[in-house]
Tab-separated table of C-alpha atoms and ligand atoms in Angstrom:
chain	number	residue	atom	x	y	z
A	6	MET	CA	-18.539	-77.657	-137.318
A	7	SER	CA	-17.676	-81.042	-136.336
A	8	PRO	CA	-17.994	-80.941	-132.183
A	9	ASP	CA	-16.561	-83.723	-130.297
A	10	ALA	CA	-18.837	-86.275	-128.297
A	11	GLN	CA	-19.531	-83.639	-125.596
A	12	GLY	CA	-20.761	-81.063	-128.042
A	13	ARG	CA	-17.371	-78.843	-127.771
A	14	PRO	CA	-15.811	-76.965	-130.689
A	15	ARG	CA	-12.590	-78.602	-131.526
A	16	ILE	CA	-9.507	-76.228	-131.717
A	17	VAL	CA	-5.970	-77.401	-133.067
A	18	LEU	CA	-3.578	-75.121	-131.380
A	19	GLY	CA	-0.181	-75.228	-133.457
A	20	VAL	CA	2.846	-74.074	-131.358
A	21	CYS	CA	6.128	-73.414	-133.025
A	22	GLY	CA	9.680	-72.973	-131.652
A	23	GLY	CA	9.785	-69.193	-130.781
A	24	ILE	CA	10.274	-67.443	-127.489
A	25	ALA	CA	6.457	-66.614	-127.528
A	26	ALA	CA	5.640	-70.293	-127.153
A	27	TYR	CA	5.006	-69.584	-123.582
A	28	LYS	CA	2.235	-67.198	-124.555
A	29	ALA	CA	0.420	-70.010	-126.075
A	30	CYS	CA	-0.302	-71.386	-122.636
A	31	GLU	CA	-2.274	-68.445	-121.858
A	32	LEU	CA	-3.972	-68.942	-125.133
A	33	LEU	CA	-4.538	-72.600	-124.452
A	34	ARG	CA	-6.099	-71.802	-121.070
A	35	ARG	CA	-8.600	-69.394	-122.545
A	36	PHE	CA	-9.647	-71.737	-125.103
A	37	ALA	CA	-10.221	-74.494	-122.514
A	38	GLU	CA	-11.977	-71.912	-120.269
A	39	SER	CA	-14.415	-71.156	-123.120
A	40	GLY	CA	-15.515	-74.738	-123.452
A	41	ALA	CA	-13.606	-75.760	-126.408
A	42	SER	CA	-11.718	-79.140	-126.767
A	43	VAL	CA	-8.033	-78.235	-127.596
A	44	ARG	CA	-5.632	-80.349	-129.160
A	45	VAL	CA	-2.109	-79.084	-128.950
A	46	VAL	CA	0.189	-79.660	-131.941
A	47	PRO	CA	3.642	-78.504	-131.005
A	48	THR	CA	6.577	-78.617	-133.646
A	49	ALA	CA	9.675	-80.593	-132.310
A	50	SER	CA	11.493	-77.234	-131.687
A	51	ALA	CA	8.656	-75.784	-129.747
A	52	LEU	CA	9.027	-78.370	-127.246
A	53	LYS	CA	12.457	-76.780	-126.414
A	54	PHE	CA	10.603	-73.918	-125.290
A	55	VAL	CA	7.550	-75.515	-123.420
A	56	GLY	CA	7.431	-79.295	-122.857
A	57	ALA	CA	4.862	-81.635	-123.871
A	58	PRO	CA	3.586	-82.456	-120.377
A	59	THR	CA	2.539	-78.768	-119.850
A	60	TRP	CA	0.493	-79.002	-123.034
A	61	ALA	CA	-1.250	-82.426	-122.215
A	62	ALA	CA	-1.947	-81.069	-118.613
A	63	LEU	CA	-3.371	-77.819	-119.886
A	64	SER	CA	-5.238	-79.506	-122.545
A	65	GLY	CA	-6.380	-82.652	-121.038
A	66	ASN	CA	-5.456	-84.093	-124.376
A	67	PRO	CA	-2.330	-86.271	-125.792
A	68	VAL	CA	0.348	-84.325	-127.252
A	69	ALA	CA	2.397	-85.557	-130.468
A	70	THR	CA	4.713	-83.830	-132.812
A	71	ASP	CA	5.280	-86.475	-135.510
A	72	VAL	CA	2.937	-88.256	-137.860
A	73	PHE	CA	4.233	-91.730	-136.552
A	74	HIS	CA	2.775	-91.297	-133.281
A	75	ASP	CA	-0.461	-93.321	-132.562
A	76	VAL	CA	-0.379	-94.435	-136.140
A	77	HIS	CA	-3.402	-96.971	-135.614
A	78	GLU	CA	-5.621	-93.672	-135.124
A	79	VAL	CA	-4.315	-92.014	-138.198
A	80	PRO	CA	-4.145	-88.620	-136.389
A	81	HIS	CA	-2.331	-86.835	-138.936
A	82	VAL	CA	-5.434	-87.028	-141.056
A	83	ARG	CA	-8.005	-86.945	-138.566
A	84	ILE	CA	-6.913	-83.807	-136.372
A	85	GLY	CA	-6.906	-81.659	-139.265
A	86	GLN	CA	-10.155	-83.100	-140.734
A	87	GLU	CA	-12.022	-82.568	-137.789
A	88	ALA	CA	-11.038	-79.311	-136.510
A	89	ASP	CA	-13.357	-76.474	-136.313
A	90	LEU	CA	-10.512	-73.825	-136.258
A	91	VAL	CA	-6.499	-74.384	-136.348
A	92	VAL	CA	-4.527	-71.484	-134.483
A	93	VAL	CA	-0.671	-71.393	-134.973
A	94	VAL	CA	0.924	-69.344	-132.383
A	95	PRO	CA	3.594	-68.271	-132.604
A	96	ALA	CA	3.801	-68.815	-136.427
A	97	THR	CA	7.489	-68.581	-137.084
A	98	ALA	CA	9.283	-67.638	-140.341
A	99	ASP	CA	9.899	-71.402	-140.790
A	100	LEU	CA	6.551	-72.578	-140.317
A	101	LEU	CA	5.161	-69.797	-142.729
A	102	ALA	CA	7.386	-71.296	-145.505
A	103	ARG	CA	6.729	-74.877	-144.723
A	104	ALA	CA	2.921	-73.936	-144.775
A	105	VAL	CA	3.346	-72.154	-148.226
A	106	ALA	CA	5.521	-75.091	-149.537
A	107	GLY	CA	2.784	-77.667	-148.670
A	108	ARG	CA	5.264	-79.706	-146.658
A	109	ALA	CA	4.006	-82.454	-144.380
A	110	ASP	CA	7.062	-83.421	-142.403
A	111	ASP	CA	5.682	-83.145	-139.102
A	112	LEU	CA	2.254	-83.375	-137.470
A	113	LEU	CA	1.620	-79.572	-137.523
A	114	THR	CA	2.204	-79.285	-141.193
A	115	ALA	CA	0.331	-82.396	-142.173
A	116	THR	CA	-2.647	-81.152	-140.025
A	117	LEU	CA	-2.680	-77.866	-141.890
A	118	LEU	CA	-2.757	-79.756	-145.278
A	119	THR	CA	-5.763	-81.732	-143.859
A	120	ALA	CA	-7.734	-78.845	-142.416
A	121	ARG	CA	-10.861	-77.610	-144.186
A	122	CYS	CA	-11.864	-75.028	-141.344
A	123	PRO	CA	-10.762	-71.406	-141.048
A	124	VAL	CA	-6.695	-71.471	-140.073
A	125	LEU	CA	-5.354	-68.592	-138.097
A	126	PHE	CA	-1.760	-67.661	-137.989
A	127	ALA	CA	-0.372	-65.303	-135.431
A	128	PRO	CA	3.240	-64.655	-136.408
A	129	ALA	CA	6.049	-63.599	-134.155
A	130	MET	CA	9.740	-63.341	-134.798
A	131	HIS	CA	12.242	-60.611	-134.959
A	132	THR	CA	11.614	-57.620	-137.142
A	133	GLU	CA	14.359	-58.388	-139.681
A	134	MET	CA	12.646	-61.847	-140.409
A	135	TRP	CA	9.394	-60.384	-140.458
A	136	GLU	CA	10.252	-57.604	-143.017
A	137	HIS	CA	12.308	-60.155	-145.136
A	138	PRO	CA	10.735	-60.330	-148.782
A	139	ALA	CA	10.752	-64.176	-148.474
A	140	THR	CA	8.523	-63.937	-145.154
A	141	GLN	CA	6.302	-61.263	-146.573
A	142	ASP	CA	5.838	-63.199	-149.984
A	143	ASN	CA	4.946	-66.311	-147.793
A	144	VAL	CA	2.287	-64.352	-145.707
A	145	ALA	CA	0.837	-62.920	-149.078
A	146	ILE	CA	0.473	-66.458	-150.494
A	147	LEU	CA	-1.069	-67.757	-147.469
A	148	ARG	CA	-3.786	-64.939	-147.302
A	149	ARG	CA	-4.554	-65.519	-150.918
A	150	ARG	CA	-5.398	-68.981	-150.210
A	151	GLY	CA	-7.639	-67.866	-147.294
A	152	GLY	CA	-5.578	-68.178	-144.661
A	153	ILE	CA	-5.873	-65.523	-141.787
A	154	VAL	CA	-2.474	-64.205	-140.963
A	155	ILE	CA	-2.423	-61.542	-138.502
A	156	ASP	CA	0.236	-58.709	-138.418
A	157	PRO	CA	2.454	-58.930	-135.469
A	158	ALA	CA	2.419	-56.256	-133.023
A	159	SER	CA	5.035	-53.593	-132.457
A	160	GLY	CA	7.227	-53.449	-129.283
A	161	ARG	CA	9.662	-55.084	-127.204
A	162	LEU	CA	11.114	-58.371	-128.656
A	163	THR	CA	13.488	-60.635	-127.147
A	164	GLY	CA	16.519	-58.934	-125.679
A	165	VAL	CA	16.924	-55.319	-126.364
A	166	ASP	CA	15.252	-55.423	-129.497
A	167	SER	CA	12.218	-53.816	-130.509
A	168	GLY	CA	9.943	-53.099	-133.562
A	169	PRO	CA	7.135	-55.287	-135.340
A	170	GLY	CA	7.203	-58.999	-134.526
A	171	ARG	CA	5.764	-59.209	-130.985
A	172	LEU	CA	2.866	-61.655	-130.483
A	173	PRO	CA	-0.291	-60.065	-129.969
A	174	GLU	CA	-1.811	-60.367	-126.578
A	175	PRO	CA	-3.433	-63.886	-126.049
A	176	ALA	CA	-6.731	-62.387	-125.043
A	177	GLU	CA	-6.938	-60.546	-128.529
A	178	ILE	CA	-6.071	-63.792	-130.417
A	179	ALA	CA	-8.785	-65.441	-128.276
A	180	GLU	CA	-11.302	-62.817	-129.276
A	181	LEU	CA	-10.455	-63.332	-133.053
A	182	ALA	CA	-10.618	-67.168	-132.689
A	183	ARG	CA	-13.963	-66.559	-130.991
A	184	LEU	CA	-15.186	-64.567	-133.839
A	185	LEU	CA	-13.943	-67.089	-136.395
A	186	LEU	CA	-15.730	-70.271	-134.244
A	187	SER	CA	-18.897	-68.388	-133.804
A	188	ARG	CA	-19.307	-67.804	-137.546
A	189	ALA	CA	-17.368	-70.831	-138.825
A	190	ASP	CA	-19.791	-71.990	-140.976
A	191	ALA	CA	-21.078	-68.466	-142.273
A	192	LEU	CA	-17.891	-66.045	-141.846
A	193	PRO	CA	-17.633	-64.783	-145.488
A	194	ARG	CA	-14.048	-64.259	-146.590
A	195	ASP	CA	-15.127	-61.491	-148.648
A	196	LEU	CA	-12.511	-58.954	-147.683
A	197	VAL	CA	-9.315	-61.128	-148.461
A	198	GLY	CA	-6.670	-58.795	-150.237
A	199	ALA	CA	-8.769	-55.657	-149.017
A	200	ARG	CA	-6.931	-52.852	-147.421
A	201	VAL	CA	-9.048	-51.030	-145.047
A	202	LEU	CA	-8.735	-47.967	-142.770
A	203	ILE	CA	-10.956	-47.275	-139.924
A	204	SER	CA	-11.103	-44.156	-137.503
A	205	GLY	CA	-12.571	-44.565	-134.250
A	206	GLY	CA	-12.617	-42.797	-130.717
A	207	GLY	CA	-13.635	-39.425	-130.002
A	208	THR	CA	-11.339	-36.432	-130.575
A	209	ARG	CA	-10.049	-33.957	-127.665
A	210	GLU	CA	-9.369	-30.221	-128.541
A	211	PRO	CA	-7.107	-28.778	-125.914
A	212	LEU	CA	-8.388	-25.657	-124.485
A	213	ASP	CA	-5.540	-24.958	-121.883
A	214	PRO	CA	-3.160	-27.581	-120.256
A	215	VAL	CA	-5.732	-29.064	-118.039
A	216	ARG	CA	-9.044	-28.838	-120.216
A	217	PHE	CA	-10.416	-30.062	-123.349
A	218	LEU	CA	-13.528	-30.292	-125.514
A	219	GLY	CA	-14.180	-33.693	-125.952
A	220	ASN	CA	-17.011	-36.310	-126.514
A	221	ARG	CA	-18.227	-39.647	-125.236
A	222	SER	CA	-17.295	-42.065	-128.071
A	223	SER	CA	-15.395	-44.929	-126.653
A	224	GLY	CA	-14.236	-46.466	-129.862
A	225	ARG	CA	-15.942	-49.969	-129.383
A	226	GLN	CA	-17.720	-49.808	-132.750
A	227	ALA	CA	-14.742	-48.891	-134.534
A	228	TRP	CA	-12.837	-51.646	-132.767
A	229	ALA	CA	-15.692	-54.263	-133.659
A	230	LEU	CA	-15.431	-53.014	-137.431
A	231	ALA	CA	-11.738	-53.608	-137.333
A	232	ALA	CA	-11.997	-57.094	-135.567
A	233	VAL	CA	-14.743	-58.275	-138.088
A	234	ALA	CA	-12.757	-56.908	-141.200
A	235	ALA	CA	-9.557	-58.664	-139.926
A	236	ALA	CA	-11.632	-62.152	-139.572
A	237	ARG	CA	-13.067	-61.675	-142.959
A	238	GLY	CA	-9.624	-61.311	-144.401
A	239	ALA	CA	-8.844	-57.620	-144.645
A	240	THR	CA	-5.537	-55.977	-143.734
A	241	VAL	CA	-6.723	-53.332	-141.341
A	242	ASN	CA	-5.356	-50.016	-140.201
A	243	LEU	CA	-7.225	-48.006	-137.298
A	244	VAL	CA	-6.633	-44.674	-136.493
A	245	ALA	CA	-7.784	-43.965	-133.020
A	246	ALA	CA	-8.749	-40.950	-130.990
A	247	ASN	CA	-8.343	-41.386	-127.281
A	248	VAL	CA	-9.511	-45.135	-127.270
A	249	ASP	CA	-8.637	-47.066	-124.025
A	250	LEU	CA	-9.125	-50.600	-125.251
A	251	PRO	CA	-6.805	-53.378	-126.062
A	252	VAL	CA	-5.651	-53.528	-129.789
A	253	PRO	CA	-7.665	-56.254	-131.602
A	254	ALA	CA	-5.048	-58.981	-133.015
A	255	GLY	CA	-3.651	-58.270	-136.151
A	256	VAL	CA	-4.856	-54.812	-136.645
A	257	ARG	CA	-2.374	-51.768	-136.760
A	258	VAL	CA	-3.162	-49.037	-134.784
A	259	GLU	CA	-2.171	-45.189	-135.056
A	260	ARG	CA	-3.010	-42.661	-132.453
A	261	ALA	CA	-4.359	-39.251	-133.195
A	262	ALA	CA	-5.850	-37.310	-130.438
A	263	THR	CA	-7.147	-34.181	-132.035
A	264	ALA	CA	-9.344	-33.245	-135.133
A	265	GLN	CA	-6.394	-31.975	-136.898
A	266	GLY	CA	-4.196	-35.046	-135.910
A	267	MET	CA	-6.827	-37.483	-137.110
A	268	TYR	CA	-7.155	-35.466	-140.388
A	269	ASP	CA	-3.381	-35.690	-141.077
A	270	ALA	CA	-3.305	-39.455	-140.304
A	271	VAL	CA	-6.436	-40.438	-142.109
A	272	LEU	CA	-5.786	-38.803	-145.357
A	273	VAL	CA	-2.244	-39.988	-145.540
A	274	ALA	CA	-3.416	-43.619	-144.748
A	275	ALA	CA	-6.322	-43.393	-146.980
A	276	GLU	CA	-4.110	-42.957	-150.163
A	277	ASP	CA	-3.591	-46.745	-150.229
A	278	ALA	CA	-6.904	-48.035	-148.679
A	279	ASP	CA	-9.667	-49.576	-150.762
A	280	VAL	CA	-12.257	-48.946	-147.961
A	281	VAL	CA	-12.329	-46.074	-145.609
A	282	VAL	CA	-14.876	-46.042	-142.777
A	283	MET	CA	-14.783	-42.829	-140.470
A	284	ALA	CA	-16.427	-44.086	-137.424
A	285	ALA	CA	-14.643	-41.482	-135.243
A	286	ALA	CA	-16.573	-38.835	-133.450
A	287	VAL	CA	-14.351	-35.880	-134.711
A	288	ALA	CA	-14.974	-32.482	-133.144
A	289	ASP	CA	-16.639	-30.029	-135.438
A	290	PHE	CA	-15.249	-27.186	-133.455
A	291	ARG	CA	-12.033	-26.364	-131.450
A	292	PRO	CA	-10.837	-23.574	-129.384
A	293	ARG	CA	-9.630	-20.626	-131.720
A	294	GLU	CA	-6.656	-20.518	-129.408
A	295	GLN	CA	-5.030	-23.102	-126.984
A	296	SER	CA	-3.920	-21.069	-123.553
A	297	GLY	CA	-0.478	-22.025	-122.302
A	298	HIS	CA	-1.597	-21.700	-118.779
A	299	LYS	CA	-4.888	-22.522	-116.935
A	300	ILE	CA	-7.654	-20.096	-118.039
A	301	LYS	CA	-8.773	-18.372	-114.562
A	302	LYS	CA	-12.293	-17.289	-114.023
A	303	ALA	CA	-12.674	-13.562	-114.081
A	304	GLY	CA	-15.589	-13.030	-111.720
A	305	ASP	CA	-18.860	-13.485	-113.756
A	306	GLN	CA	-17.431	-12.677	-116.959
A	307	PRO	CA	-18.525	-15.277	-119.884
A	308	ALA	CA	-15.865	-17.781	-120.622
A	309	PRO	CA	-13.084	-16.358	-122.723
A	310	VAL	CA	-13.350	-19.134	-125.079
A	311	GLU	CA	-13.810	-18.550	-128.783
A	312	LEU	CA	-14.376	-21.684	-131.211
A	313	GLU	CA	-13.635	-22.233	-134.808
A	314	VAL	CA	-14.891	-25.059	-137.370
A	315	THR	CA	-12.390	-27.906	-138.052
A	316	ALA	CA	-11.702	-29.363	-141.335
A	317	ASP	CA	-14.451	-32.232	-142.373
A	318	ILE	CA	-12.443	-35.307	-143.018
A	319	LEU	CA	-15.050	-37.087	-144.453
A	320	ARG	CA	-15.891	-34.336	-147.117
A	321	GLU	CA	-11.983	-34.340	-147.888
A	322	LEU	CA	-11.885	-38.158	-148.336
A	323	VAL	CA	-14.742	-37.969	-150.775
A	324	ALA	CA	-13.304	-35.238	-152.713
A	325	ARG	CA	-10.002	-37.215	-153.010
A	326	ARG	CA	-11.806	-40.695	-153.559
A	327	ARG	CA	-10.091	-42.881	-156.306
A	328	THR	CA	-12.249	-44.919	-158.633
A	329	GLY	CA	-13.473	-48.092	-156.761
A	330	GLN	CA	-12.566	-46.891	-153.474
A	331	VAL	CA	-15.543	-46.909	-150.826
A	332	VAL	CA	-15.889	-44.281	-148.208
A	333	VAL	CA	-18.333	-44.739	-145.377
A	334	GLY	CA	-19.366	-42.318	-142.775
A	335	PHE	CA	-21.075	-42.410	-139.435
A	336	ALA	CA	-23.753	-40.053	-138.182
A	337	ALA	CA	-25.107	-39.857	-134.382
A	338	GLU	CA	-28.424	-38.083	-134.974
A	339	THR	CA	-31.344	-36.929	-132.640
A	340	GLY	CA	-34.402	-35.863	-134.197
A	341	ASP	CA	-35.343	-32.106	-133.795
A	342	ALA	CA	-38.008	-29.678	-134.890
A	343	GLY	CA	-36.303	-29.829	-138.367
A	344	GLY	CA	-36.939	-33.299	-138.833
A	345	ASP	CA	-36.727	-36.837	-137.708
A	346	VAL	CA	-33.412	-39.000	-137.373
A	347	LEU	CA	-33.785	-40.378	-140.803
A	348	SER	CA	-34.376	-37.274	-142.756
A	349	HIS	CA	-31.508	-35.516	-141.064
A	350	ALA	CA	-29.477	-38.650	-142.054
A	351	ARG	CA	-30.454	-38.568	-145.818
A	352	ALA	CA	-29.447	-34.815	-146.136
A	353	LYS	CA	-26.050	-35.649	-144.333
A	354	LEU	CA	-25.416	-38.505	-146.800
A	355	ALA	CA	-26.135	-36.166	-149.739
A	356	ARG	CA	-24.060	-33.467	-148.346
A	357	LYS	CA	-21.050	-35.462	-147.332
A	358	GLY	CA	-21.137	-37.579	-150.548
A	359	CYS	CA	-19.920	-40.852	-149.151
A	360	ASN	CA	-20.863	-44.224	-150.525
A	361	LEU	CA	-22.477	-45.307	-147.138
A	362	LEU	CA	-23.735	-43.560	-144.057
A	363	VAL	CA	-24.429	-45.651	-140.935
A	364	VAL	CA	-26.777	-43.775	-138.772
A	365	ASN	CA	-27.237	-44.160	-135.023
A	366	ALA	CA	-30.088	-42.733	-133.145
A	367	VAL	CA	-28.340	-41.202	-130.134
A	368	GLY	CA	-29.738	-39.552	-126.762
A	369	GLU	CA	-31.272	-41.246	-123.743
A	370	GLY	CA	-28.005	-43.676	-123.045
A	371	ARG	CA	-28.014	-45.098	-126.581
A	372	ALA	CA	-24.979	-45.976	-128.525
A	373	PHE	CA	-22.243	-44.176	-126.499
A	374	GLU	CA	-20.352	-46.436	-124.241
A	375	ALA	CA	-22.869	-49.100	-124.725
A	376	PRO	CA	-22.143	-52.690	-125.876
A	377	THR	CA	-24.855	-52.669	-128.244
A	378	ASN	CA	-25.855	-50.486	-130.914
A	379	GLU	CA	-28.920	-49.910	-133.496
A	380	VAL	CA	-28.316	-48.497	-136.795
A	381	VAL	CA	-29.671	-48.046	-140.065
A	382	ILE	CA	-27.222	-48.345	-143.144
A	383	LEU	CA	-28.165	-45.798	-145.873
A	384	GLY	CA	-26.526	-46.052	-149.420
A	385	ALA	CA	-26.072	-43.332	-151.916
A	386	ASP	CA	-28.100	-45.508	-154.418
A	387	GLY	CA	-31.207	-44.814	-151.995
A	388	SER	CA	-30.883	-48.241	-150.202
A	389	SER	CA	-31.652	-48.726	-146.414
A	390	THR	CA	-30.840	-51.428	-144.364
A	391	GLU	CA	-31.979	-51.472	-140.672
A	392	VAL	CA	-29.911	-53.313	-138.065
A	393	ARG	CA	-32.086	-53.793	-134.809
A	394	GLN	CA	-30.613	-53.602	-131.296
A	395	ALA	CA	-27.407	-55.735	-131.888
A	396	ARG	CA	-24.140	-56.449	-130.444
A	397	LYS	CA	-21.259	-54.120	-131.937
A	398	ALA	CA	-19.824	-56.922	-133.753
A	399	ALA	CA	-23.120	-57.937	-135.418
A	400	VAL	CA	-23.615	-54.228	-136.288
A	401	ALA	CA	-19.967	-54.153	-137.980
A	402	ALA	CA	-20.841	-57.465	-139.758
A	403	ALA	CA	-23.770	-55.574	-141.447
A	404	VAL	CA	-21.636	-52.793	-142.356
A	405	TRP	CA	-19.065	-54.874	-144.120
A	406	ASP	CA	-21.903	-56.942	-145.628
A	407	ALA	CA	-23.219	-53.551	-147.189
A	408	ILE	CA	-19.610	-52.765	-147.990
A	409	ALA	CA	-18.995	-55.996	-149.886
A	410	THR	CA	-21.922	-55.739	-151.659
A	411	LEU	CA	-21.110	-52.286	-152.869
A	412	ARG	CA	-17.396	-53.766	-154.004
A	413	ARG	CA	-18.928	-56.758	-155.643
A	414	SER	CA	-21.373	-54.473	-157.734
A	415	ALA	CA	-18.574	-52.280	-158.606
A	416	ALA	CA	-16.285	-54.847	-159.758
A	417	GLY	CA	-18.682	-56.832	-161.964
B	512	LIG	N1	-16.478	-35.960	-139.601
B	512	LIG	C1	-15.357	-35.778	-140.413
B	512	LIG	N2	-14.580	-34.435	-139.914
B	512	LIG	C2	-15.205	-33.764	-139.006
B	512	LIG	C3	-16.387	-33.963	-138.413
B	512	LIG	C4	-16.974	-35.313	-138.644
B	512	LIG	O1	-14.714	-36.714	-140.981
B	512	LIG	N3	-14.574	-32.705	-138.702
B	512	LIG	C5	-17.267	-37.410	-139.958
B	512	LIG	C6	-17.437	-38.513	-138.925
B	512	LIG	O2	-16.253	-39.187	-138.427
B	512	LIG	C7	-18.599	-39.134	-139.243
B	512	LIG	C8	-19.294	-37.990	-140.239
B	512	LIG	O3	-18.239	-36.971	-140.593
B	512	LIG	O4	-18.415	-40.084	-140.142
B	512	LIG	C9	-20.396	-37.399	-139.644
B	512	LIG	O5	-20.177	-36.844	-138.512
B	512	LIG	P1	-21.198	-35.533	-137.892
B	512	LIG	O6	-20.590	-34.705	-136.722
B	512	LIG	O7	-22.305	-36.397	-137.679
B	512	LIG	O8	-21.577	-34.751	-139.268
B	512	LIG	P2	-21.530	-32.954	-139.238
B	512	LIG	O9	-21.160	-32.623	-140.701
B	512	LIG	O10	-20.562	-32.502	-138.285
B	512	LIG	O11	-22.994	-32.740	-138.830
B	512	LIG	P3	-23.556	-32.286	-137.818
B	512	LIG	O12	-23.979	-30.712	-138.001
B	512	LIG	O13	-25.049	-33.017	-137.539
B	512	LIG	O14	-22.760	-32.443	-136.448
């Protein structure tokens, strides 16, 4: 880190000429509020969307687009050299192409060449431009070089168009930037090129039109796993069951409400995943029949509900595991007369056959819906790593450390 004179981290916010440039104002405000010193470097065409006075006023710093501005300060070299993080929002197809080519024809591309800190690109463009092989190749090259290029979100684009190409929400980009900055010196880039699939949330098994069997999983741990994996360079797919949280920037989310829906979605998505993490709380039982109408009480008669066992997704993943694929399970355990949390967990790891099992001790208000978590990561090789009460992002980092270690030993 090379903080400014007041000890603030330095962020360079590169803005390109796309309609989403106005959303960069909101991101800039968030960066400034988080205590960062922000230097905005717009391209010339970005200024057609939002003018220099806006960037100068919001950042409190001078704004330049070309390398000949303030030459006595040599800003085209210094801005990049001194940055702790560079964020390009919206990254247009043209900017991605110029970054790949190593052009230095304006201040932003010159800054990209001189930066030695993490560089985060948040592309936004029309779906056709995003899907064009030229853009996809450019994205792959930037990722290979260590750049963090998040996938655009899907949804409404300019005019009547809709599809992949939307800029993710500024709050989510700010969160990813916070993760990158907080670990700027230590963030491993050990998941570059890895395709990871994470399930999260809790399934709901309908009983009748108004009731379901569910559980208290909020999806927060899976969200943290996804955000950390994206920050470490992975391409991340989430399959989410009933999660009401903003989508982490750059992460693709597919929704699956029930155990069967999750089974279908996960097993298809796992086919081309290098790592699968089953963090979802999947129902073990579901009503054998779903009533088409609300089930009425019949005096003191017992509830007319019969349950059947759902298919075990984790076991199926293990049965279909390809060479080199890593499969990780989660287990929420309480001790009982049959054994303590860890002995149940060891038995579960053996039963499920996954590579790692992340074990939560639950009950007494722990784990579910809480911002912190405390886990033990058990390995099929007999290893065991304790992660004491920590934010879910720190737990996620420990899980990815264990996965990265496994992948390294399998590779070499
Ligand atoms: N899991 C799954 N499919 C299911 C149930 C669970 O893939 N139908 C996964 C969970 O996502 C988790 C792991 O299996 O990663 C352990 O879940 P858990 O409910 O603790 O395991 P069970 O085998 O159901 O054991 P228990 O009898 O303790 O509930």
